[in-house]
Coordinates of C-alpha atoms in Angstrom, one line a residue:
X94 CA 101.5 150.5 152.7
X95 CA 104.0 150.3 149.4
X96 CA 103.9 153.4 147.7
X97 CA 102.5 152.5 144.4
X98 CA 100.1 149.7 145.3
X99 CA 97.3 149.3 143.5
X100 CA 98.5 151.3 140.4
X101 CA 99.5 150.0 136.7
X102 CA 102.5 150.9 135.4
X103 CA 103.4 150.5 132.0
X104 CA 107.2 150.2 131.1
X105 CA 109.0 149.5 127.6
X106 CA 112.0 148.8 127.2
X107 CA 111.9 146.4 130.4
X108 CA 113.4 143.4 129.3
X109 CA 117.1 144.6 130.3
X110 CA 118.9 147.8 131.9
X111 CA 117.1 150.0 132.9
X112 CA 113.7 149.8 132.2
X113 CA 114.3 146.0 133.9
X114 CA 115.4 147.8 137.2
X115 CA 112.9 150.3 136.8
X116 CA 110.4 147.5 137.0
X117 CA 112.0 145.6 140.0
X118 CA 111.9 148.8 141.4
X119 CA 108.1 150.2 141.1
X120 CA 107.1 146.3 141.9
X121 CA 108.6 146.1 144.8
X122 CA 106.7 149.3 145.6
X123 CA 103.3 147.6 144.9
X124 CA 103.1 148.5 141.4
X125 CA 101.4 146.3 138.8
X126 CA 103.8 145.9 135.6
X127 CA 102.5 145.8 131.4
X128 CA 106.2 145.4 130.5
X129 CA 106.8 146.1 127.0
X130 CA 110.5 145.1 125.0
X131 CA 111.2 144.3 121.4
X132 CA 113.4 141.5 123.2
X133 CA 111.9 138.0 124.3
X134 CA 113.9 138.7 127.3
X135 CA 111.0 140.9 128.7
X136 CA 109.1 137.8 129.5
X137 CA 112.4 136.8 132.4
X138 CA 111.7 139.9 133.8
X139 CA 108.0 139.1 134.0
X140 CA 109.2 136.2 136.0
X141 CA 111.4 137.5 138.1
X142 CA 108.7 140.3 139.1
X143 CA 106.5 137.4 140.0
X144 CA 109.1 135.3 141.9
X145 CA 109.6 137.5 144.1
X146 CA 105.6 137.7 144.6
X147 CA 104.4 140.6 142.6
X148 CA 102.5 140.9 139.4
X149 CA 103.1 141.9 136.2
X150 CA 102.6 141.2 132.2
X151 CA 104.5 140.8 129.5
X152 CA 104.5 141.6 125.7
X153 CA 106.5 141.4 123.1
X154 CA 106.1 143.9 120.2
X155 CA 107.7 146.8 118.0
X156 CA 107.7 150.5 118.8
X157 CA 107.5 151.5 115.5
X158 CA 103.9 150.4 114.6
X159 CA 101.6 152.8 116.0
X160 CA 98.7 149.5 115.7
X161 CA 101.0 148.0 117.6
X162 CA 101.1 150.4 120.5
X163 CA 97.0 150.9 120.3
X164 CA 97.0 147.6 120.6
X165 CA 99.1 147.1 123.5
X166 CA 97.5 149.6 125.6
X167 CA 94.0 148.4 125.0
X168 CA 95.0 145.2 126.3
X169 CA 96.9 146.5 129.4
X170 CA 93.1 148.7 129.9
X171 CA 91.5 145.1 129.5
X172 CA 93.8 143.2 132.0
X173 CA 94.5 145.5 134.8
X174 CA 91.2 147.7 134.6
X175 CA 93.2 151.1 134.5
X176 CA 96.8 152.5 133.5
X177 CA 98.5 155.0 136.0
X178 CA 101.8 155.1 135.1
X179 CA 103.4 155.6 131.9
X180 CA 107.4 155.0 131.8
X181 CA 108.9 155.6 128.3
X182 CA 111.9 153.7 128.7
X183 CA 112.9 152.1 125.6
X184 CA 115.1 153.9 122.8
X185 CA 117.3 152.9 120.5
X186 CA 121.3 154.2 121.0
X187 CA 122.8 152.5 118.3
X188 CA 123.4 155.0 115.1
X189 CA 126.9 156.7 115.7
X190 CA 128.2 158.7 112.8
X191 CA 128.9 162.2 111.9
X192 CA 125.8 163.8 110.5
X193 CA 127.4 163.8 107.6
X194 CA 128.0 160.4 107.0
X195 CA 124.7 159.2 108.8
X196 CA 122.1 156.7 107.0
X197 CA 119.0 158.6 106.6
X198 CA 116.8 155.4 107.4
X199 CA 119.2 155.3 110.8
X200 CA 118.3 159.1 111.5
X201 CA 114.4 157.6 111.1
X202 CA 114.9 154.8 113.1
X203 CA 116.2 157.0 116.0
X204 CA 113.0 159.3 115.4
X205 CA 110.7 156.6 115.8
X206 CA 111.9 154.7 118.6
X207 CA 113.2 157.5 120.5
X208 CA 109.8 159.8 120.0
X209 CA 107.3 159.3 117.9
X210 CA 106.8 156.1 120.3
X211 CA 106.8 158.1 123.3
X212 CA 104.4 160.4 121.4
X213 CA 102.4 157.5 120.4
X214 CA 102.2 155.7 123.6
X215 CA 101.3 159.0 125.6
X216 CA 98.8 160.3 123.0
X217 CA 96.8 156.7 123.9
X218 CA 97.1 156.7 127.8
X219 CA 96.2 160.3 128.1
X220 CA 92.6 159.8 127.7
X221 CA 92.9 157.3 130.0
X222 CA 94.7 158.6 132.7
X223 CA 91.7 162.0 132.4
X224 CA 89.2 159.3 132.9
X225 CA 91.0 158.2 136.4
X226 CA 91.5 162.0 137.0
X227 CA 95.2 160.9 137.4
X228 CA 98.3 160.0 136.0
X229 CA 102.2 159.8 135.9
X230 CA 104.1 159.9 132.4
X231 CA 108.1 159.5 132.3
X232 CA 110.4 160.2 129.5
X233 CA 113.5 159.5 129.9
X234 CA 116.0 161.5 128.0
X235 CA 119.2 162.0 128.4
X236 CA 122.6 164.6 128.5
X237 CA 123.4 164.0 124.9
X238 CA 120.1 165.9 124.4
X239 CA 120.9 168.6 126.7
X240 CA 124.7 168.8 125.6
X241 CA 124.6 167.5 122.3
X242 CA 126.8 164.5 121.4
X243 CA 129.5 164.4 119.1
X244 CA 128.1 161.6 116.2
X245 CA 124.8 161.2 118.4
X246 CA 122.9 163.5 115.9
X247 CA 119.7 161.0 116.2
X248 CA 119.9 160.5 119.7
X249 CA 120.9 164.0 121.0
X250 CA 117.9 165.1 118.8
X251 CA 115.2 163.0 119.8
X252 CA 116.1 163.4 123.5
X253 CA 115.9 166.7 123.8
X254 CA 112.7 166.6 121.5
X255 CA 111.1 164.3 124.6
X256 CA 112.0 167.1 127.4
X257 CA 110.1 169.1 125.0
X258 CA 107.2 166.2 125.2
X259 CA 107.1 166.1 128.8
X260 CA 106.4 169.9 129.0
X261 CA 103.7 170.0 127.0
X262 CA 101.8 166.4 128.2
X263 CA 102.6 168.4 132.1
X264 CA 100.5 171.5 130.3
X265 CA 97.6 169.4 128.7
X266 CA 97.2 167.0 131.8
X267 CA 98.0 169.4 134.8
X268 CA 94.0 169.7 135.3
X269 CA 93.5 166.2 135.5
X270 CA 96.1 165.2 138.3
X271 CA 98.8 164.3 135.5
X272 CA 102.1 165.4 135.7
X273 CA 105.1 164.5 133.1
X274 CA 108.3 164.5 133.6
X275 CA 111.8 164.2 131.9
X276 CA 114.7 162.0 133.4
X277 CA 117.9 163.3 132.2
X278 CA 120.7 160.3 132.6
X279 CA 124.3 161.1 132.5
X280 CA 126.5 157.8 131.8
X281 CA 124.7 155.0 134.1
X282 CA 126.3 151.3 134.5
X283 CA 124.0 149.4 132.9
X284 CA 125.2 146.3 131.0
X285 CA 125.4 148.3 127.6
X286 CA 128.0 150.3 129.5
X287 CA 129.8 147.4 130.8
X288 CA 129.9 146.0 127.2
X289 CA 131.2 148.9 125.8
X290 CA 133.7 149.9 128.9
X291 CA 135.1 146.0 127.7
X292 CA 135.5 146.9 124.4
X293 CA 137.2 150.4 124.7
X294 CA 138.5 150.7 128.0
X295 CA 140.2 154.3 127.0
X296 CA 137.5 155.9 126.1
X297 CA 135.3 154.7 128.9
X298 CA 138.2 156.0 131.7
X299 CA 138.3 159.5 129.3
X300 CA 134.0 159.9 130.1
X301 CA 134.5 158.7 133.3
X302 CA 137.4 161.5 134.3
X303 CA 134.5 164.4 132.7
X304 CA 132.2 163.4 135.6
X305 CA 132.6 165.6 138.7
X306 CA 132.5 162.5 140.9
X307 CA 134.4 161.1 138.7
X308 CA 132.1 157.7 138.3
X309 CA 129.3 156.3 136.8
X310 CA 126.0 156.1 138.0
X311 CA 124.2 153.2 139.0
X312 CA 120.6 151.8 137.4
X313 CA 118.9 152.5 141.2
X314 CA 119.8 156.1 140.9
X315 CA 117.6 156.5 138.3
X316 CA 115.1 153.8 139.2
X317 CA 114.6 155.0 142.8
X318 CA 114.2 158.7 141.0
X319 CA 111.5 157.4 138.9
X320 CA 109.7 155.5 142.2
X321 CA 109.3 159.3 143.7
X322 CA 108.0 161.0 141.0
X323 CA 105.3 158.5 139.7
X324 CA 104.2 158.5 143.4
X325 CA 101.7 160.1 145.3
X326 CA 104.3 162.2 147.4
X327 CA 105.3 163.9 143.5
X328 CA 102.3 165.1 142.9
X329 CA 102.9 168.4 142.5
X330 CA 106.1 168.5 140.6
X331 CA 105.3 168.0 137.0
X332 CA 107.3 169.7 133.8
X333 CA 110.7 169.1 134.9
X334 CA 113.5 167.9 133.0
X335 CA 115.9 166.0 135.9
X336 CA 119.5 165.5 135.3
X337 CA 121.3 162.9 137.4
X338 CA 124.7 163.1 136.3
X339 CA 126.8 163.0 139.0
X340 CA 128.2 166.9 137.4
X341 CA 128.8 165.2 134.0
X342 CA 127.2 168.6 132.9
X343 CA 129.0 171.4 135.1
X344 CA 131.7 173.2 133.7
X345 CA 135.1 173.4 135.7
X346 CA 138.5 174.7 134.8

């Protein structure tokens, strides 16, 4: 038997990188898929999902509005009968500046996308997932939030704001079979990388020479990660905040 069959697994962010392999991922475990994106392109991973013979929705929608999200998971509850599996994928990485040249309304934006989403989203499935006496929630943050990020003010902020997330959903739901957990990526090769490694290749060899194995990771090293701990076999490890970083974050002389 597939690990996750007969579970709902809600992902945003799915329609590329790596909440898209996260979703080939958990489907071809047996998981059913809400897949969630700002981006049309959601609905081609739909597809593919059911190509390859496994099912899954898709919606198209903006983190931001909280109806929105209410919305959303009410009609996920609707389709699929249950959620199981929350994966809080989706962020936004794009406001680089110096805190003090930074755009307030960009500093917003990152709050929003980056956690008052994954707050939203979570507050609505909780009361779900107690009803089921069961439940998985992901947030996936990342080493800017753990090491800060020079110009990354937004982003290192709100990432380390969702380990602190994580902790608490793993306090309120640990009686009810839910565990959350934090997924802490160091630089992962997802087309965003592979844009930006184009477009300054200097800087991309400069990251790439702070890892300790001295490459990037891959989108399955996170995705596979993710399979595990939204599983049955995780079920006792909840609160955690996991780097995979391939020693980005260790110190050496």
């Amino acid at each position: 038997m597939k690990t996750l069959e007969n579970r709902v697994a809600i992902i945003t962010g799915a329609g590329r990188g790596l909440g898209k392999n996260d979703a080939m991922v958990l489907a071809r475990e047996g998981a059913t898929l809400a897949l969630a994106d700002i981006r049309d392109s959601v609905h081609n991973t739909k597809q593919e999902i059911e190509d390859a013979g496994g099912r899954a929705s898709s919606y198209v929608f903006d983190l931001r509005s909280t109806e929105g999200i209410r919305s959303f998971v009410k009609n996920v509850k609707e389709e699929f009968g249950r959620i199981d599996i929350l994966i809080n994928n989706a962020a936004n990485v794009t406001n680089i500046a110096p805190i003090t040249k930074m755009d307030d309304e960009k500093w917003q934006l990152d709050v929003d996308v980056n956690l008052t989403a994954v707050y939203q989203l979570s507050k609505e499935v909780l009361p779900i997932m107690k009803e089921q006496n069961g439940g998985r929630i992901i947030g996936m943050a990342s080493v800017a939030g753990t090491l800060g990020g020079y110009g990354q003010a937004g982003y290192s902020a709100t990432k380390m704001g969702t380990i602190g997330l994580m902790k608490t959903l793993a306090l309120e739901g640990a009686r009810y079979g839910i565990t959350a957990n934090a997924i802490v990526p160091g630089i992962i090769n997802t087309e965003l990388a592979k844009e930006q490694r184009e477009v300054n290749f200097q800087m991309s060899e400069r990251m790439r020479k702070r890892i300790a194995m001295e490459r990037f990771g891959e989108p399955d090293d996170i995705s596979e990660l993710i399979a595990f701990l939204v599983s049955e076999r995780a079920g006792y490890i909840t609160g955690q905040a996991i780097t995979i970083a391939g020693g980005l974050d260790l110190f050496t002389f």
